[in-house]
Amino acid sequence: MILRQLFRLETKPIRGLLWLEWAMVVYAVLTTILIAITFSRMHDPMQMLWGRGQALLMTLALWGVYRLVPCRMTLLSRVGGQLLFLGWWYPDTFELNRIYPNLDAFFANVEQQIFGFQPALTLCNDYASPVVSELLSLGYVSYYPIIACVVLFYFLFRYERFLRTSFVIVASFFLFYVIFIMLPVAGPQFYYQAVGTDQIAQGVFPHLGDYFEHLPFDLNNENHSLPIPGWKDGVFYRLLVDAHNAGERPTAAFPSSHVGITTVVMWLAHEARNRKLFFSLLPLAVLMFFATFYIQAHYVIDAIAGLVTGTAMYFLFRWVYRE
């Protein structure tokens, strides 16, 4: 019955691009203009432009498959393609924002003024037990599974709101990416390493200027960031390190998109009116919040800002979407 429903041809297939596909096109156009303006300062502008071409070709190919076989399954492939490609767009923000002066000194100083110390520097040492490490690592690596869980729930059980839900998530991602381009904040793991944890511990926050613009960033070079704190024999810790090494860059610190997107997804889970879905994901979302600064990926103010911006984006893009 379910398989028959997934592959049943639609009587009124969607003709044009989906809302979330238009969100990708708008972001690609805006960033292409930025690349053109700053072309001489980009490290590999042609590769970045080619990546945008690939995203467009993928979108058109999946649209073509759907037009040939218009059913729920081919529609899911269009949505899934855009969600999967978000992982490619993320490190791209570093290539765009590294040409601007780094702002970590300002954010670290604000953190110091609020708390009197740097939570990202001290909490991982104060709470270094394997249990805490594994729980928070679990929270952090649950990021993409939480998103997939809510998207698939809507696809299977709330299909009438599936496209709107997917659009809200994808559009929120792209708006976060725009913010990250305009606010070049690397986060504690990169900033502390660049200036030295001894200065951070003393409340000294030197400005880095264009430090990252001239950094020959290599994912295999662990000297660019602090080692991820935690219980190194833990299963979830190792998953966290693997995910970090797969594509982390000195970017996207403020606000925390991990917290922000998780907030968006939790609002969507609440909207689904399914208590089992919401309350099974809620503990992971809470762990996610604390994990962001425990593993030194973010300042606490980044996580708090993620809650605020995530909530704002949920209501904004819910209002923007029109059937």
mmCIF file of C-alpha atoms in Angstrom:
data_model
loop_
_atom_site.group_PDB
_atom_site.id
_atom_site.type_symbol
_atom_site.label_atom_id
_atom_site.label_comp_id
_atom_site.label_asym_id
_atom_site.label_seq_id
_atom_site.Cartn_x
_atom_site.Cartn_y
_atom_site.Cartn_z
ATOM 1 C CA MET A 1 0.000 0.000 0.000
ATOM 2 C CA ILE A 2 2.755 2.438 0.972
ATOM 3 C CA LEU A 3 4.898 1.564 -2.058
ATOM 4 C CA ARG A 4 1.915 1.982 -4.344
ATOM 5 C CA GLN A 5 1.307 5.430 -2.881
ATOM 6 C CA LEU A 6 4.953 6.435 -3.271
ATOM 7 C CA PHE A 7 5.078 5.554 -6.967
ATOM 8 C CA ARG A 8 1.525 6.475 -7.984
ATOM 9 C CA LEU A 9 1.652 9.058 -10.773
ATOM 10 C CA GLU A 10 0.284 12.460 -9.792
ATOM 11 C CA THR A 11 -2.658 13.792 -11.761
ATOM 12 C CA LYS A 12 -1.514 17.397 -11.291
ATOM 13 C CA PRO A 13 2.303 17.400 -11.137
ATOM 14 C CA ILE A 14 4.169 20.531 -10.104
ATOM 15 C CA ARG A 15 5.337 22.258 -13.287
ATOM 16 C CA GLY A 16 8.110 24.607 -12.224
ATOM 17 C CA LEU A 17 10.807 24.695 -9.581
ATOM 18 C CA LEU A 18 9.930 24.060 -5.958
ATOM 19 C CA TRP A 19 10.173 26.864 -3.410
ATOM 20 C CA LEU A 20 13.271 25.313 -1.852
ATOM 21 C CA GLU A 21 14.890 25.044 -5.302
ATOM 22 C CA TRP A 22 14.233 28.727 -5.895
ATOM 23 C CA ALA A 23 15.872 29.426 -2.519
ATOM 24 C CA MET A 24 19.005 27.663 -3.802
ATOM 25 C CA VAL A 25 18.919 29.596 -7.093
ATOM 26 C CA VAL A 26 18.607 32.949 -5.288
ATOM 27 C CA TYR A 27 21.524 32.100 -2.986
ATOM 28 C CA ALA A 28 23.639 30.893 -5.922
ATOM 29 C CA VAL A 29 22.976 34.089 -7.866
ATOM 30 C CA LEU A 30 23.730 36.370 -4.910
ATOM 31 C CA THR A 31 26.990 34.609 -4.097
ATOM 32 C CA THR A 32 27.972 34.492 -7.772
ATOM 33 C CA ILE A 33 27.649 38.275 -7.869
ATOM 34 C CA LEU A 34 29.831 38.484 -4.748
ATOM 35 C CA ILE A 35 32.432 36.200 -6.331
ATOM 36 C CA ALA A 36 32.453 38.375 -9.458
ATOM 37 C CA ILE A 37 32.978 41.539 -7.388
ATOM 38 C CA THR A 38 35.812 40.024 -5.333
ATOM 39 C CA PHE A 39 37.144 37.705 -8.040
ATOM 40 C CA SER A 40 40.782 38.753 -7.711
ATOM 41 C CA ARG A 41 40.771 38.034 -3.951
ATOM 42 C CA MET A 42 39.167 34.596 -4.170
ATOM 43 C CA HIS A 43 41.459 31.596 -3.729
ATOM 44 C CA ASP A 44 39.757 29.436 -6.355
ATOM 45 C CA PRO A 45 36.859 31.387 -7.888
ATOM 46 C CA MET A 46 36.523 29.166 -10.969
ATOM 47 C CA GLN A 47 36.008 26.075 -8.798
ATOM 48 C CA MET A 48 33.367 27.940 -6.813
ATOM 49 C CA LEU A 49 31.567 28.966 -9.998
ATOM 50 C CA TRP A 50 31.744 25.424 -11.333
ATOM 51 C CA GLY A 51 30.217 24.172 -8.092
ATOM 52 C CA ARG A 52 27.266 26.492 -8.632
ATOM 53 C CA GLY A 53 26.900 25.138 -12.139
ATOM 54 C CA GLN A 54 26.852 21.602 -10.751
ATOM 55 C CA ALA A 55 24.135 22.539 -8.256
ATOM 56 C CA LEU A 56 22.019 23.981 -11.053
ATOM 57 C CA LEU A 57 22.593 20.936 -13.299
ATOM 58 C CA MET A 58 21.635 18.584 -10.459
ATOM 59 C CA THR A 59 18.477 20.590 -9.813
ATOM 60 C CA LEU A 60 17.464 20.515 -13.475
ATOM 61 C CA ALA A 61 18.240 16.786 -13.759
ATOM 62 C CA LEU A 62 16.076 15.901 -10.749
ATOM 63 C CA TRP A 63 13.328 18.190 -12.062
ATOM 64 C CA GLY A 64 13.504 16.353 -15.401
ATOM 65 C CA VAL A 65 13.181 12.941 -13.719
ATOM 66 C CA TYR A 66 10.164 14.185 -11.782
ATOM 67 C CA ARG A 67 8.541 15.514 -14.943
ATOM 68 C CA LEU A 68 9.009 12.124 -16.606
ATOM 69 C CA VAL A 69 7.733 10.197 -13.576
ATOM 70 C CA PRO A 70 5.733 12.618 -11.401
ATOM 71 C CA CYS A 71 5.214 10.782 -8.133
ATOM 72 C CA ARG A 72 5.982 11.215 -4.457
ATOM 73 C CA MET A 73 9.243 9.296 -4.704
ATOM 74 C CA THR A 74 10.726 11.485 -7.453
ATOM 75 C CA LEU A 75 9.536 14.558 -5.576
ATOM 76 C CA LEU A 76 11.378 13.272 -2.502
ATOM 77 C CA SER A 77 14.522 12.940 -4.624
ATOM 78 C CA ARG A 78 14.258 16.639 -5.563
ATOM 79 C CA VAL A 79 13.966 17.654 -1.925
ATOM 80 C CA GLY A 80 16.638 15.199 -0.802
ATOM 81 C CA GLY A 81 19.035 16.475 -3.462
ATOM 82 C CA GLN A 82 18.818 20.014 -2.131
ATOM 83 C CA LEU A 83 19.230 18.856 1.465
ATOM 84 C CA LEU A 84 22.289 16.766 0.618
ATOM 85 C CA PHE A 85 23.894 19.600 -1.352
ATOM 86 C CA LEU A 86 23.695 21.889 1.696
ATOM 87 C CA GLY A 87 26.845 20.157 2.914
ATOM 88 C CA TRP A 88 28.697 21.488 -0.127
ATOM 89 C CA TRP A 89 27.451 25.061 0.338
ATOM 90 C CA TYR A 90 28.644 25.238 3.963
ATOM 91 C CA PRO A 91 32.475 25.311 3.548
ATOM 92 C CA ASP A 92 31.911 27.667 0.628
ATOM 93 C CA THR A 93 31.034 30.386 3.171
ATOM 94 C CA PHE A 94 34.637 30.302 4.426
ATOM 95 C CA GLU A 95 35.994 31.043 0.969
ATOM 96 C CA LEU A 96 33.737 34.102 0.793
ATOM 97 C CA ASN A 97 34.104 35.502 4.305
ATOM 98 C CA ARG A 98 37.855 34.983 4.728
ATOM 99 C CA ILE A 99 38.494 38.128 2.657
ATOM 100 C CA TYR A 100 36.911 40.244 5.412
ATOM 101 C CA PRO A 101 38.557 41.116 8.777
ATOM 102 C CA ASN A 102 37.945 38.450 11.399
ATOM 103 C CA LEU A 103 35.539 39.418 14.212
ATOM 104 C CA ASP A 104 36.299 36.788 16.870
ATOM 105 C CA ALA A 105 38.064 39.246 19.174
ATOM 106 C CA PHE A 106 34.834 41.230 19.510
ATOM 107 C CA PHE A 107 32.660 38.178 20.216
ATOM 108 C CA ALA A 108 35.138 36.646 22.652
ATOM 109 C CA ASN A 109 35.272 39.968 24.510
ATOM 110 C CA VAL A 110 31.459 40.124 24.696
ATOM 111 C CA GLU A 111 31.481 36.571 26.064
ATOM 112 C CA GLN A 112 34.010 37.635 28.708
ATOM 113 C CA GLN A 113 31.957 40.668 29.697
ATOM 114 C CA ILE A 114 28.815 38.564 30.163
ATOM 115 C CA PHE A 115 30.240 35.519 31.965
ATOM 116 C CA GLY A 116 33.532 36.791 33.377
ATOM 117 C CA PHE A 117 35.349 33.876 31.728
ATOM 118 C CA GLN A 118 35.355 31.846 28.509
ATOM 119 C CA PRO A 119 32.943 28.904 28.951
ATOM 120 C CA ALA A 120 34.286 27.224 25.798
ATOM 121 C CA LEU A 121 37.749 27.179 27.370
ATOM 122 C CA THR A 122 36.844 25.967 30.846
ATOM 123 C CA LEU A 123 33.676 23.840 30.740
ATOM 124 C CA CYS A 124 35.248 21.006 28.778
ATOM 125 C CA ASN A 125 37.875 20.697 31.524
ATOM 126 C CA ASP A 126 35.461 21.102 34.447
ATOM 127 C CA TYR A 127 33.121 18.417 33.067
ATOM 128 C CA ALA A 128 35.520 16.001 31.415
ATOM 129 C CA SER A 129 33.890 12.724 32.430
ATOM 130 C CA PRO A 130 33.277 10.109 29.716
ATOM 131 C CA VAL A 131 29.518 10.228 30.383
ATOM 132 C CA VAL A 132 29.276 13.979 29.801
ATOM 133 C CA SER A 133 31.549 13.761 26.778
ATOM 134 C CA GLU A 134 29.548 10.958 25.143
ATOM 135 C CA LEU A 135 26.157 12.560 25.843
ATOM 136 C CA LEU A 136 27.193 15.898 24.379
ATOM 137 C CA SER A 137 28.959 14.250 21.442
ATOM 138 C CA LEU A 138 25.740 12.313 20.798
ATOM 139 C CA GLY A 139 23.823 15.584 20.809
ATOM 140 C CA TYR A 140 26.164 17.190 18.312
ATOM 141 C CA VAL A 141 26.307 14.281 15.841
ATOM 142 C CA SER A 142 22.503 13.949 15.946
ATOM 143 C CA TYR A 143 22.220 17.197 13.962
ATOM 144 C CA TYR A 144 21.573 15.700 10.533
ATOM 145 C CA PRO A 145 19.574 12.688 11.824
ATOM 146 C CA ILE A 146 17.183 15.100 13.592
ATOM 147 C CA ILE A 147 16.647 17.003 10.344
ATOM 148 C CA ALA A 148 16.148 13.806 8.338
ATOM 149 C CA CYS A 149 13.755 12.414 10.933
ATOM 150 C CA VAL A 150 11.421 15.430 10.801
ATOM 151 C CA VAL A 151 11.550 15.725 6.997
ATOM 152 C CA LEU A 152 10.722 12.027 6.569
ATOM 153 C CA PHE A 153 7.958 12.224 9.180
ATOM 154 C CA TYR A 154 6.261 14.971 7.197
ATOM 155 C CA PHE A 155 6.797 13.062 3.955
ATOM 156 C CA LEU A 156 5.202 9.889 5.336
ATOM 157 C CA PHE A 157 2.540 11.239 7.700
ATOM 158 C CA ARG A 158 1.964 14.942 6.939
ATOM 159 C CA TYR A 159 2.486 14.958 3.195
ATOM 160 C CA GLU A 160 0.289 18.001 2.612
ATOM 161 C CA ARG A 161 2.871 20.085 4.511
ATOM 162 C CA PHE A 162 5.982 18.255 3.313
ATOM 163 C CA LEU A 163 7.081 20.843 0.739
ATOM 164 C CA ARG A 164 6.530 23.761 3.092
ATOM 165 C CA THR A 165 8.486 22.014 5.834
ATOM 166 C CA SER A 166 11.380 21.294 3.469
ATOM 167 C CA PHE A 167 11.380 24.879 2.229
ATOM 168 C CA VAL A 168 11.493 26.300 5.763
ATOM 169 C CA ILE A 169 14.545 24.161 6.564
ATOM 170 C CA VAL A 170 16.446 24.812 3.322
ATOM 171 C CA ALA A 171 15.687 28.545 3.277
ATOM 172 C CA SER A 172 16.838 28.809 6.905
ATOM 173 C CA PHE A 173 20.120 27.139 5.985
ATOM 174 C CA PHE A 174 20.732 29.608 3.173
ATOM 175 C CA LEU A 175 19.889 32.616 5.335
ATOM 176 C CA PHE A 176 22.379 31.362 7.921
ATOM 177 C CA TYR A 177 24.966 31.046 5.152
ATOM 178 C CA VAL A 178 24.374 34.667 4.135
ATOM 179 C CA ILE A 179 24.911 35.741 7.748
ATOM 180 C CA PHE A 180 28.114 33.710 7.968
ATOM 181 C CA ILE A 181 29.483 35.393 4.847
ATOM 182 C CA MET A 182 28.805 38.845 6.265
ATOM 183 C CA LEU A 183 29.957 37.998 9.818
ATOM 184 C CA PRO A 184 33.365 36.267 9.606
ATOM 185 C CA VAL A 185 33.535 34.635 13.039
ATOM 186 C CA ALA A 186 35.638 31.465 13.209
ATOM 187 C CA GLY A 187 34.698 30.256 16.697
ATOM 188 C CA PRO A 188 36.807 29.341 19.750
ATOM 189 C CA GLN A 189 38.465 26.231 18.301
ATOM 190 C CA PHE A 190 40.117 28.280 15.553
ATOM 191 C CA TYR A 191 40.434 31.660 17.303
ATOM 192 C CA TYR A 192 41.907 30.294 20.537
ATOM 193 C CA GLN A 193 44.428 28.293 18.558
ATOM 194 C CA ALA A 194 45.415 31.305 16.455
ATOM 195 C CA VAL A 195 46.075 33.658 19.372
ATOM 196 C CA GLY A 196 47.065 31.123 22.057
ATOM 197 C CA THR A 197 44.958 29.797 24.929
ATOM 198 C CA ASP A 198 47.297 31.456 27.425
ATOM 199 C CA GLN A 199 46.156 34.891 26.258
ATOM 200 C CA ILE A 200 42.509 33.814 26.244
ATOM 201 C CA ALA A 201 42.796 32.557 29.831
ATOM 202 C CA GLN A 202 44.142 35.978 30.842
ATOM 203 C CA GLY A 203 41.221 37.774 29.168
ATOM 204 C CA VAL A 204 43.314 39.096 26.280
ATOM 205 C CA PHE A 205 41.630 38.914 22.856
ATOM 206 C CA PRO A 206 43.904 40.086 20.026
ATOM 207 C CA HIS A 207 42.392 41.022 16.691
ATOM 208 C CA LEU A 208 43.297 38.667 13.858
ATOM 209 C CA GLY A 209 42.537 41.003 10.955
ATOM 210 C CA ASP A 210 42.936 39.144 7.663
ATOM 211 C CA TYR A 211 44.670 36.151 9.288
ATOM 212 C CA PHE A 212 42.377 33.583 7.659
ATOM 213 C CA GLU A 213 42.636 35.123 4.208
ATOM 214 C CA HIS A 214 46.303 34.140 4.067
ATOM 215 C CA LEU A 215 45.915 30.822 5.841
ATOM 216 C CA PRO A 216 46.580 27.907 3.452
ATOM 217 C CA PHE A 217 43.739 25.935 4.974
ATOM 218 C CA ASP A 218 44.194 22.194 4.802
ATOM 219 C CA LEU A 219 41.643 19.846 6.354
ATOM 220 C CA ASN A 220 44.409 17.380 7.155
ATOM 221 C CA ASN A 221 46.366 19.970 9.123
ATOM 222 C CA GLU A 222 45.102 19.761 12.711
ATOM 223 C CA ASN A 223 47.303 22.682 13.775
ATOM 224 C CA HIS A 224 44.691 25.169 12.582
ATOM 225 C CA SER A 225 42.294 24.332 15.426
ATOM 226 C CA LEU A 226 42.346 23.085 18.987
ATOM 227 C CA PRO A 227 41.870 19.348 19.479
ATOM 228 C CA ILE A 228 38.227 18.543 20.096
ATOM 229 C CA PRO A 229 37.837 17.955 23.852
ATOM 230 C CA GLY A 230 36.161 14.839 25.166
ATOM 231 C CA TRP A 231 36.602 11.159 25.925
ATOM 232 C CA LYS A 232 38.731 10.011 23.006
ATOM 233 C CA ASP A 233 37.684 6.362 23.312
ATOM 234 C CA GLY A 234 34.002 7.205 23.050
ATOM 235 C CA VAL A 235 31.970 6.002 20.066
ATOM 236 C CA PHE A 236 30.113 9.276 19.634
ATOM 237 C CA TYR A 237 33.290 11.274 20.193
ATOM 238 C CA ARG A 238 34.931 9.457 17.272
ATOM 239 C CA LEU A 239 31.871 10.109 15.107
ATOM 240 C CA LEU A 240 32.100 13.768 16.075
ATOM 241 C CA VAL A 241 35.779 13.974 15.116
ATOM 242 C CA ASP A 242 35.097 12.274 11.779
ATOM 243 C CA ALA A 243 32.277 14.698 11.011
ATOM 244 C CA HIS A 244 34.468 17.639 12.005
ATOM 245 C CA ASN A 245 37.344 16.518 9.816
ATOM 246 C CA ALA A 246 35.017 15.931 6.877
ATOM 247 C CA GLY A 247 34.316 19.596 6.257
ATOM 248 C CA GLU A 248 34.739 21.990 9.181
ATOM 249 C CA ARG A 249 36.159 25.429 8.400
ATOM 250 C CA PRO A 250 36.911 28.631 10.397
ATOM 251 C CA THR A 251 33.431 29.985 9.691
ATOM 252 C CA ALA A 252 29.792 29.863 10.769
ATOM 253 C CA ALA A 253 30.293 30.603 14.455
ATOM 254 C CA PHE A 254 27.732 33.377 15.025
ATOM 255 C CA PRO A 255 24.943 32.537 15.328
ATOM 256 C CA SER A 256 25.216 28.790 15.748
ATOM 257 C CA SER A 257 23.444 27.189 12.785
ATOM 258 C CA HIS A 258 23.538 23.838 14.611
ATOM 259 C CA VAL A 259 21.384 25.360 17.345
ATOM 260 C CA GLY A 260 19.455 27.552 14.906
ATOM 261 C CA ILE A 261 18.478 24.827 12.451
ATOM 262 C CA THR A 262 17.736 22.425 15.301
ATOM 263 C CA THR A 263 15.426 25.099 16.732
ATOM 264 C CA VAL A 264 13.677 25.413 13.357
ATOM 265 C CA VAL A 265 13.289 21.637 13.173
ATOM 266 C CA MET A 266 11.942 21.423 16.730
ATOM 267 C CA TRP A 267 9.321 24.050 15.901
ATOM 268 C CA LEU A 268 8.359 21.925 12.901
ATOM 269 C CA ALA A 269 8.221 18.818 15.094
ATOM 270 C CA HIS A 270 5.915 20.692 17.464
ATOM 271 C CA GLU A 271 3.768 21.806 14.524
ATOM 272 C CA ALA A 272 3.378 18.166 13.468
ATOM 273 C CA ARG A 273 1.293 17.571 16.612
ATOM 274 C CA ASN A 274 3.002 14.289 17.383
ATOM 275 C CA ARG A 275 4.136 14.034 20.987
ATOM 276 C CA LYS A 276 6.349 10.978 20.399
ATOM 277 C CA LEU A 277 8.240 12.758 17.627
ATOM 278 C CA PHE A 278 8.715 15.976 19.580
ATOM 279 C CA PHE A 279 9.683 14.505 22.944
ATOM 280 C CA SER A 280 12.011 11.894 21.445
ATOM 281 C CA LEU A 281 13.975 14.633 19.688
ATOM 282 C CA LEU A 282 13.878 17.215 22.484
ATOM 283 C CA PRO A 283 16.670 15.653 24.642
ATOM 284 C CA LEU A 284 18.956 15.564 21.601
ATOM 285 C CA ALA A 285 18.200 19.216 20.881
ATOM 286 C CA VAL A 286 19.056 20.176 24.470
ATOM 287 C CA LEU A 287 22.317 18.215 24.308
ATOM 288 C CA MET A 288 23.053 19.906 20.984
ATOM 289 C CA PHE A 289 22.792 23.345 22.600
ATOM 290 C CA PHE A 290 25.376 22.620 25.293
ATOM 291 C CA ALA A 291 27.606 20.586 22.986
ATOM 292 C CA THR A 292 28.256 23.546 20.689
ATOM 293 C CA PHE A 293 30.400 25.370 23.239
ATOM 294 C CA TYR A 294 31.548 22.260 25.146
ATOM 295 C CA ILE A 295 33.455 21.078 22.061
ATOM 296 C CA GLN A 296 34.672 24.689 21.481
ATOM 297 C CA ALA A 297 32.893 25.095 18.150
ATOM 298 C CA HIS A 298 30.980 28.133 19.447
ATOM 299 C CA TYR A 299 30.790 30.788 22.114
ATOM 300 C CA VAL A 300 27.780 30.567 24.436
ATOM 301 C CA ILE A 301 26.366 33.733 22.876
ATOM 302 C CA ASP A 302 26.433 31.922 19.519
ATOM 303 C CA ALA A 303 24.192 29.185 20.890
ATOM 304 C CA ILE A 304 21.799 31.688 22.476
ATOM 305 C CA ALA A 305 21.654 33.661 19.224
ATOM 306 C CA GLY A 306 20.935 30.380 17.420
ATOM 307 C CA LEU A 307 17.790 29.898 19.508
ATOM 308 C CA VAL A 308 16.584 33.409 18.689
ATOM 309 C CA THR A 309 17.417 33.395 14.984
ATOM 310 C CA GLY A 310 16.131 29.846 14.509
ATOM 311 C CA THR A 311 12.777 30.812 15.999
ATOM 312 C CA ALA A 312 12.628 33.958 13.858
ATOM 313 C CA MET A 313 13.453 32.009 10.688
ATOM 314 C CA TYR A 314 10.803 29.389 11.394
ATOM 315 C CA PHE A 315 8.050 31.996 11.609
ATOM 316 C CA LEU A 316 9.476 34.083 8.754
ATOM 317 C CA PHE A 317 9.694 31.295 6.176
ATOM 318 C CA ARG A 318 6.446 29.741 7.326
ATOM 319 C CA TRP A 319 4.833 33.100 6.527
ATOM 320 C CA VAL A 320 6.743 33.503 3.238
ATOM 321 C CA TYR A 321 5.669 30.123 1.858
ATOM 322 C CA ARG A 322 2.522 30.135 -0.234
ATOM 323 C CA GLU A 323 0.846 26.999 -1.582
#
